[in-house]
């Protein structure tokens, strides 16, 4: 199975035309800051209610909900909990790779073929962006999946540059 096609885009993840959005969530699945807050605002309060029913989600794992008020064609939100960066000696790299692997597994279970993915853990959680981008790209390329398209969504130009380097 060939890996999914990876495309880097600059913009807001809630505006992507894909089957499923990946959310950089926290274990409560109740919403938070950053990309998590943006996805919850766009999806409406039903998203936190759905999250509560399936929480908690462990670091490195992923769980799906519906997409509620997000614009079609988005039908699912795949919530993954990235590691908090503690200097790299605490299994952070393995946990981040696990996030991307589990997102593809969950997407396969849903029949989703296209995903938009944020730079998990690189905001408040402090994972160094260039290394996180390499882990994201390596894991997405090496995990067997039926997902054909992954959009790596950068929220600013530095994130776009780092992700573009990682895919090239
Ligand atoms: P974490 O807690 O996993 O570090 P953050 O949400 O703080 O998650 O940051 C993860 C990445 O998502 C950062 O690169 C941040 O700039 C980016 N981000 C924030 N809002 C959005 C958005 N609306 N669309 C895409 N990416 C976003």
mmCIF file of C-alpha atoms and ligand atoms in Angstrom:
data_model
loop_
_atom_site.group_PDB
_atom_site.id
_atom_site.type_symbol
_atom_site.label_atom_id
_atom_site.label_comp_id
_atom_site.label_asym_id
_atom_site.label_seq_id
_atom_site.Cartn_x
_atom_site.Cartn_y
_atom_site.Cartn_z
ATOM 1 C CA UNK A 1 0.000 0.000 0.000
ATOM 2 C CA UNK A 2 1.487 3.366 -1.001
ATOM 3 C CA UNK A 3 1.478 5.955 1.776
ATOM 4 C CA UNK A 4 -0.926 8.888 1.675
ATOM 5 C CA UNK A 5 -0.102 11.954 -0.367
ATOM 6 C CA UNK A 6 1.163 14.654 2.014
ATOM 7 C CA UNK A 7 0.417 18.302 1.259
ATOM 8 C CA UNK A 8 1.437 21.281 3.375
ATOM 9 C CA UNK A 9 -1.085 24.127 3.568
ATOM 10 C CA UNK A 10 -1.092 27.420 5.411
ATOM 11 C CA UNK A 11 -4.363 28.239 7.111
ATOM 12 C CA UNK A 12 -7.060 27.358 9.579
ATOM 13 C CA UNK A 13 -7.726 23.654 10.017
ATOM 14 C CA UNK A 14 -11.466 24.239 10.456
ATOM 15 C CA UNK A 15 -11.680 25.450 6.839
ATOM 16 C CA UNK A 16 -10.256 22.378 5.131
ATOM 17 C CA UNK A 17 -12.335 20.274 2.714
ATOM 18 C CA UNK A 18 -11.516 16.799 4.020
ATOM 19 C CA UNK A 19 -13.369 13.807 5.476
ATOM 20 C CA UNK A 20 -11.877 14.225 8.957
ATOM 21 C CA UNK A 21 -9.996 16.767 11.028
ATOM 22 C CA UNK A 22 -7.374 15.719 13.552
ATOM 23 C CA UNK A 23 -7.583 17.671 16.786
ATOM 24 C CA UNK A 24 -4.625 18.225 19.138
ATOM 25 C CA UNK A 25 -6.762 17.560 22.192
ATOM 26 C CA UNK A 26 -6.153 17.023 25.879
ATOM 27 C CA UNK A 27 -7.173 13.867 27.687
ATOM 28 C CA UNK A 28 -10.545 15.265 28.814
ATOM 29 C CA UNK A 29 -11.732 15.783 25.213
ATOM 30 C CA UNK A 30 -13.623 18.824 26.499
ATOM 31 C CA UNK A 31 -11.814 21.465 24.460
ATOM 32 C CA UNK A 32 -8.976 23.808 25.337
ATOM 33 C CA UNK A 33 -6.795 26.472 23.749
ATOM 34 C CA UNK A 34 -5.076 26.629 20.380
ATOM 35 C CA UNK A 35 -6.294 24.361 17.640
ATOM 36 C CA UNK A 36 -8.499 22.474 20.116
ATOM 37 C CA UNK A 37 -10.399 25.658 20.934
ATOM 38 C CA UNK A 38 -10.770 26.562 17.274
ATOM 39 C CA UNK A 39 -12.206 23.145 16.395
ATOM 40 C CA UNK A 40 -14.606 23.180 19.359
ATOM 41 C CA UNK A 41 -15.822 26.689 18.495
ATOM 42 C CA UNK A 42 -16.472 25.692 14.895
ATOM 43 C CA UNK A 43 -18.107 22.352 15.751
ATOM 44 C CA UNK A 44 -20.340 23.722 18.515
ATOM 45 C CA UNK A 45 -21.097 22.480 22.036
ATOM 46 C CA UNK A 46 -22.105 19.026 20.804
ATOM 47 C CA UNK A 47 -18.406 18.268 20.326
ATOM 48 C CA UNK A 48 -17.595 18.571 24.031
ATOM 49 C CA UNK A 49 -20.639 16.469 24.894
ATOM 50 C CA UNK A 50 -19.488 13.759 22.508
ATOM 51 C CA UNK A 51 -15.960 14.023 23.904
ATOM 52 C CA UNK A 52 -17.214 13.551 27.441
ATOM 53 C CA UNK A 53 -18.870 10.280 26.434
ATOM 54 C CA UNK A 54 -15.617 8.742 25.181
ATOM 55 C CA UNK A 55 -13.038 10.446 27.466
ATOM 56 C CA UNK A 56 -10.430 10.062 28.722
ATOM 57 C CA UNK A 57 -7.996 9.690 25.850
ATOM 58 C CA UNK A 58 -4.449 8.716 26.785
ATOM 59 C CA UNK A 59 -1.339 10.419 25.488
ATOM 60 C CA UNK A 60 -0.421 8.816 22.156
ATOM 61 C CA UNK A 61 -3.946 7.534 21.552
ATOM 62 C CA UNK A 62 -6.754 8.866 19.314
ATOM 63 C CA UNK A 63 -10.548 8.684 19.468
ATOM 64 C CA UNK A 64 -13.220 9.894 17.032
ATOM 65 C CA UNK A 65 -16.393 11.932 17.336
ATOM 66 C CA UNK A 66 -18.764 13.438 14.832
ATOM 67 C CA UNK A 67 -18.064 16.846 13.331
ATOM 68 C CA UNK A 68 -21.394 18.503 14.246
ATOM 69 C CA UNK A 69 -21.448 22.120 12.970
ATOM 70 C CA UNK A 70 -18.200 21.906 11.017
ATOM 71 C CA UNK A 71 -18.797 22.545 7.335
ATOM 72 C CA UNK A 72 -19.213 19.570 5.016
ATOM 73 C CA UNK A 73 -17.481 17.536 3.745
ATOM 74 C CA UNK A 74 -15.934 17.196 7.218
ATOM 75 C CA UNK A 75 -17.752 14.320 8.923
ATOM 76 C CA UNK A 76 -15.432 13.313 11.754
ATOM 77 C CA UNK A 77 -13.050 14.770 14.301
ATOM 78 C CA UNK A 78 -10.212 12.506 15.393
ATOM 79 C CA UNK A 79 -8.940 13.684 18.766
ATOM 80 C CA UNK A 80 -5.368 12.790 19.600
ATOM 81 C CA UNK A 81 -3.467 13.663 22.758
ATOM 82 C CA UNK A 82 0.116 14.639 22.069
ATOM 83 C CA UNK A 83 2.899 14.483 24.627
ATOM 84 C CA UNK A 84 3.975 17.489 26.638
ATOM 85 C CA UNK A 85 7.666 18.117 25.838
ATOM 86 C CA UNK A 86 9.831 17.507 28.911
ATOM 87 C CA UNK A 87 13.201 17.610 27.134
ATOM 88 C CA UNK A 88 12.884 14.402 25.120
ATOM 89 C CA UNK A 89 13.833 11.835 27.754
ATOM 90 C CA UNK A 90 10.305 10.937 28.685
ATOM 91 C CA UNK A 91 9.176 9.006 25.598
ATOM 92 C CA UNK A 92 7.905 12.138 23.861
ATOM 93 C CA UNK A 93 9.077 11.085 20.377
ATOM 94 C CA UNK A 94 7.481 7.645 20.619
ATOM 95 C CA UNK A 95 4.259 9.154 21.965
ATOM 96 C CA UNK A 96 4.068 11.659 19.108
ATOM 97 C CA UNK A 97 4.633 8.936 16.501
ATOM 98 C CA UNK A 98 1.904 6.910 18.203
ATOM 99 C CA UNK A 99 -0.513 9.835 17.814
ATOM 100 C CA UNK A 100 -0.098 9.886 14.047
ATOM 101 C CA UNK A 101 -0.255 6.088 13.771
ATOM 102 C CA UNK A 102 -3.431 5.928 15.844
ATOM 103 C CA UNK A 103 -5.035 8.755 13.831
ATOM 104 C CA UNK A 104 -4.551 6.741 10.643
ATOM 105 C CA UNK A 105 -5.945 3.593 12.302
ATOM 106 C CA UNK A 106 -9.004 5.464 13.549
ATOM 107 C CA UNK A 107 -9.459 7.115 10.135
ATOM 108 C CA UNK A 108 -9.337 3.686 8.505
ATOM 109 C CA UNK A 109 -12.001 2.458 10.914
ATOM 110 C CA UNK A 110 -14.227 5.370 9.882
ATOM 111 C CA UNK A 111 -13.583 4.946 6.166
ATOM 112 C CA UNK A 112 -12.104 8.455 5.977
ATOM 113 C CA UNK A 113 -9.827 8.933 2.980
ATOM 114 C CA UNK A 114 -8.677 12.527 3.505
ATOM 115 C CA UNK A 115 -7.423 14.137 6.706
ATOM 116 C CA UNK A 116 -6.324 17.581 7.827
ATOM 117 C CA UNK A 117 -3.741 17.375 10.589
ATOM 118 C CA UNK A 118 -2.311 20.118 12.817
ATOM 119 C CA UNK A 119 1.243 20.196 14.171
ATOM 120 C CA UNK A 120 0.365 18.169 17.278
ATOM 121 C CA UNK A 121 2.237 19.122 20.478
ATOM 122 C CA UNK A 122 4.136 22.048 18.919
ATOM 123 C CA UNK A 123 2.074 24.794 20.545
ATOM 124 C CA UNK A 124 1.445 24.963 24.277
ATOM 125 C CA UNK A 125 2.884 21.445 24.687
ATOM 126 C CA UNK A 126 6.304 22.725 23.551
ATOM 127 C CA UNK A 127 7.554 19.958 21.248
ATOM 128 C CA UNK A 128 10.342 21.373 19.011
ATOM 129 C CA UNK A 129 8.671 22.068 15.674
ATOM 130 C CA UNK A 130 11.283 20.721 13.258
ATOM 131 C CA UNK A 131 11.615 17.413 15.023
ATOM 132 C CA UNK A 132 7.853 17.109 15.425
ATOM 133 C CA UNK A 133 7.444 17.707 11.675
ATOM 134 C CA UNK A 134 9.947 14.948 10.846
ATOM 135 C CA UNK A 135 8.184 12.504 13.162
ATOM 136 C CA UNK A 136 4.813 13.419 11.645
ATOM 137 C CA UNK A 137 6.015 12.941 8.080
ATOM 138 C CA UNK A 138 7.977 9.724 8.759
ATOM 139 C CA UNK A 139 5.091 8.138 10.641
ATOM 140 C CA UNK A 140 2.427 9.155 8.125
ATOM 141 C CA UNK A 141 4.581 7.754 5.308
ATOM 142 C CA UNK A 142 5.442 4.458 6.992
ATOM 143 C CA UNK A 143 2.073 3.444 8.474
ATOM 144 C CA UNK A 144 -0.078 1.187 6.284
ATOM 145 C CA UNK A 145 -3.421 2.935 5.704
ATOM 146 C CA UNK A 146 -6.299 3.412 3.288
ATOM 147 C CA UNK A 147 -6.082 7.201 3.788
ATOM 148 C CA UNK A 148 -5.012 8.701 0.465
ATOM 149 C CA UNK A 149 -4.599 12.383 1.330
ATOM 150 C CA UNK A 150 -3.159 14.080 4.390
ATOM 151 C CA UNK A 151 -3.115 17.843 4.577
ATOM 152 C CA UNK A 152 -0.532 19.091 7.076
ATOM 153 C CA UNK A 153 -1.984 22.387 8.230
ATOM 154 C CA UNK A 154 0.428 25.122 9.310
ATOM 155 C CA UNK A 155 -1.084 28.031 11.173
ATOM 156 C CA UNK A 156 1.791 30.432 10.464
ATOM 157 C CA UNK A 157 4.663 30.850 8.044
ATOM 158 C CA UNK A 158 7.410 29.373 10.296
ATOM 159 C CA UNK A 159 5.306 26.228 10.782
ATOM 160 C CA UNK A 160 4.715 26.092 7.028
ATOM 161 C CA UNK A 161 8.452 26.297 6.328
ATOM 162 C CA UNK A 162 9.283 23.571 8.834
ATOM 163 C CA UNK A 163 6.614 21.211 7.477
ATOM 164 C CA UNK A 164 7.629 21.927 3.878
ATOM 165 C CA UNK A 165 11.224 20.992 4.715
ATOM 166 C CA UNK A 166 10.059 17.776 6.326
ATOM 167 C CA UNK A 167 8.024 16.601 3.329
ATOM 168 C CA UNK A 168 10.659 17.470 0.703
HETATM 169 P P1 LIG B 1 -0.604 21.417 21.647
HETATM 170 O O1 LIG B 1 -1.273 21.611 22.992
HETATM 171 O O2 LIG B 1 -0.724 19.974 21.141
HETATM 172 O O3 LIG B 1 0.772 21.931 21.601
HETATM 173 P P2 LIG B 1 -1.704 23.787 20.256
HETATM 174 O O4 LIG B 1 -3.098 23.948 19.781
HETATM 175 O O5 LIG B 1 -1.217 24.656 21.350
HETATM 176 O O6 LIG B 1 -1.563 22.218 20.637
HETATM 177 O O7 LIG B 1 -0.722 23.932 19.036
HETATM 178 C C1 LIG B 1 -0.570 22.963 18.013
HETATM 179 C C2 LIG B 1 -0.344 23.651 16.684
HETATM 180 O O8 LIG B 1 -1.613 24.069 16.152
HETATM 181 C C3 LIG B 1 0.508 24.916 16.766
HETATM 182 O O9 LIG B 1 1.433 24.890 15.690
HETATM 183 C C4 LIG B 1 -0.525 26.044 16.582
HETATM 184 O O10 LIG B 1 0.043 27.184 15.949
HETATM 185 C C5 LIG B 1 -1.499 25.377 15.650
HETATM 186 N N1 LIG B 1 -2.855 25.966 15.541
HETATM 187 C C6 LIG B 1 -3.526 26.759 16.422
HETATM 188 N N2 LIG B 1 -4.741 27.085 15.932
HETATM 189 C C7 LIG B 1 -4.850 26.460 14.718
HETATM 190 C C8 LIG B 1 -5.865 26.398 13.708
HETATM 191 N N3 LIG B 1 -7.037 27.036 13.824
HETATM 192 N N4 LIG B 1 -5.599 25.658 12.580
HETATM 193 C C9 LIG B 1 -4.447 25.009 12.433
HETATM 194 N N5 LIG B 1 -3.453 25.014 13.352
HETATM 195 C C10 LIG B 1 -3.659 25.739 14.476
#
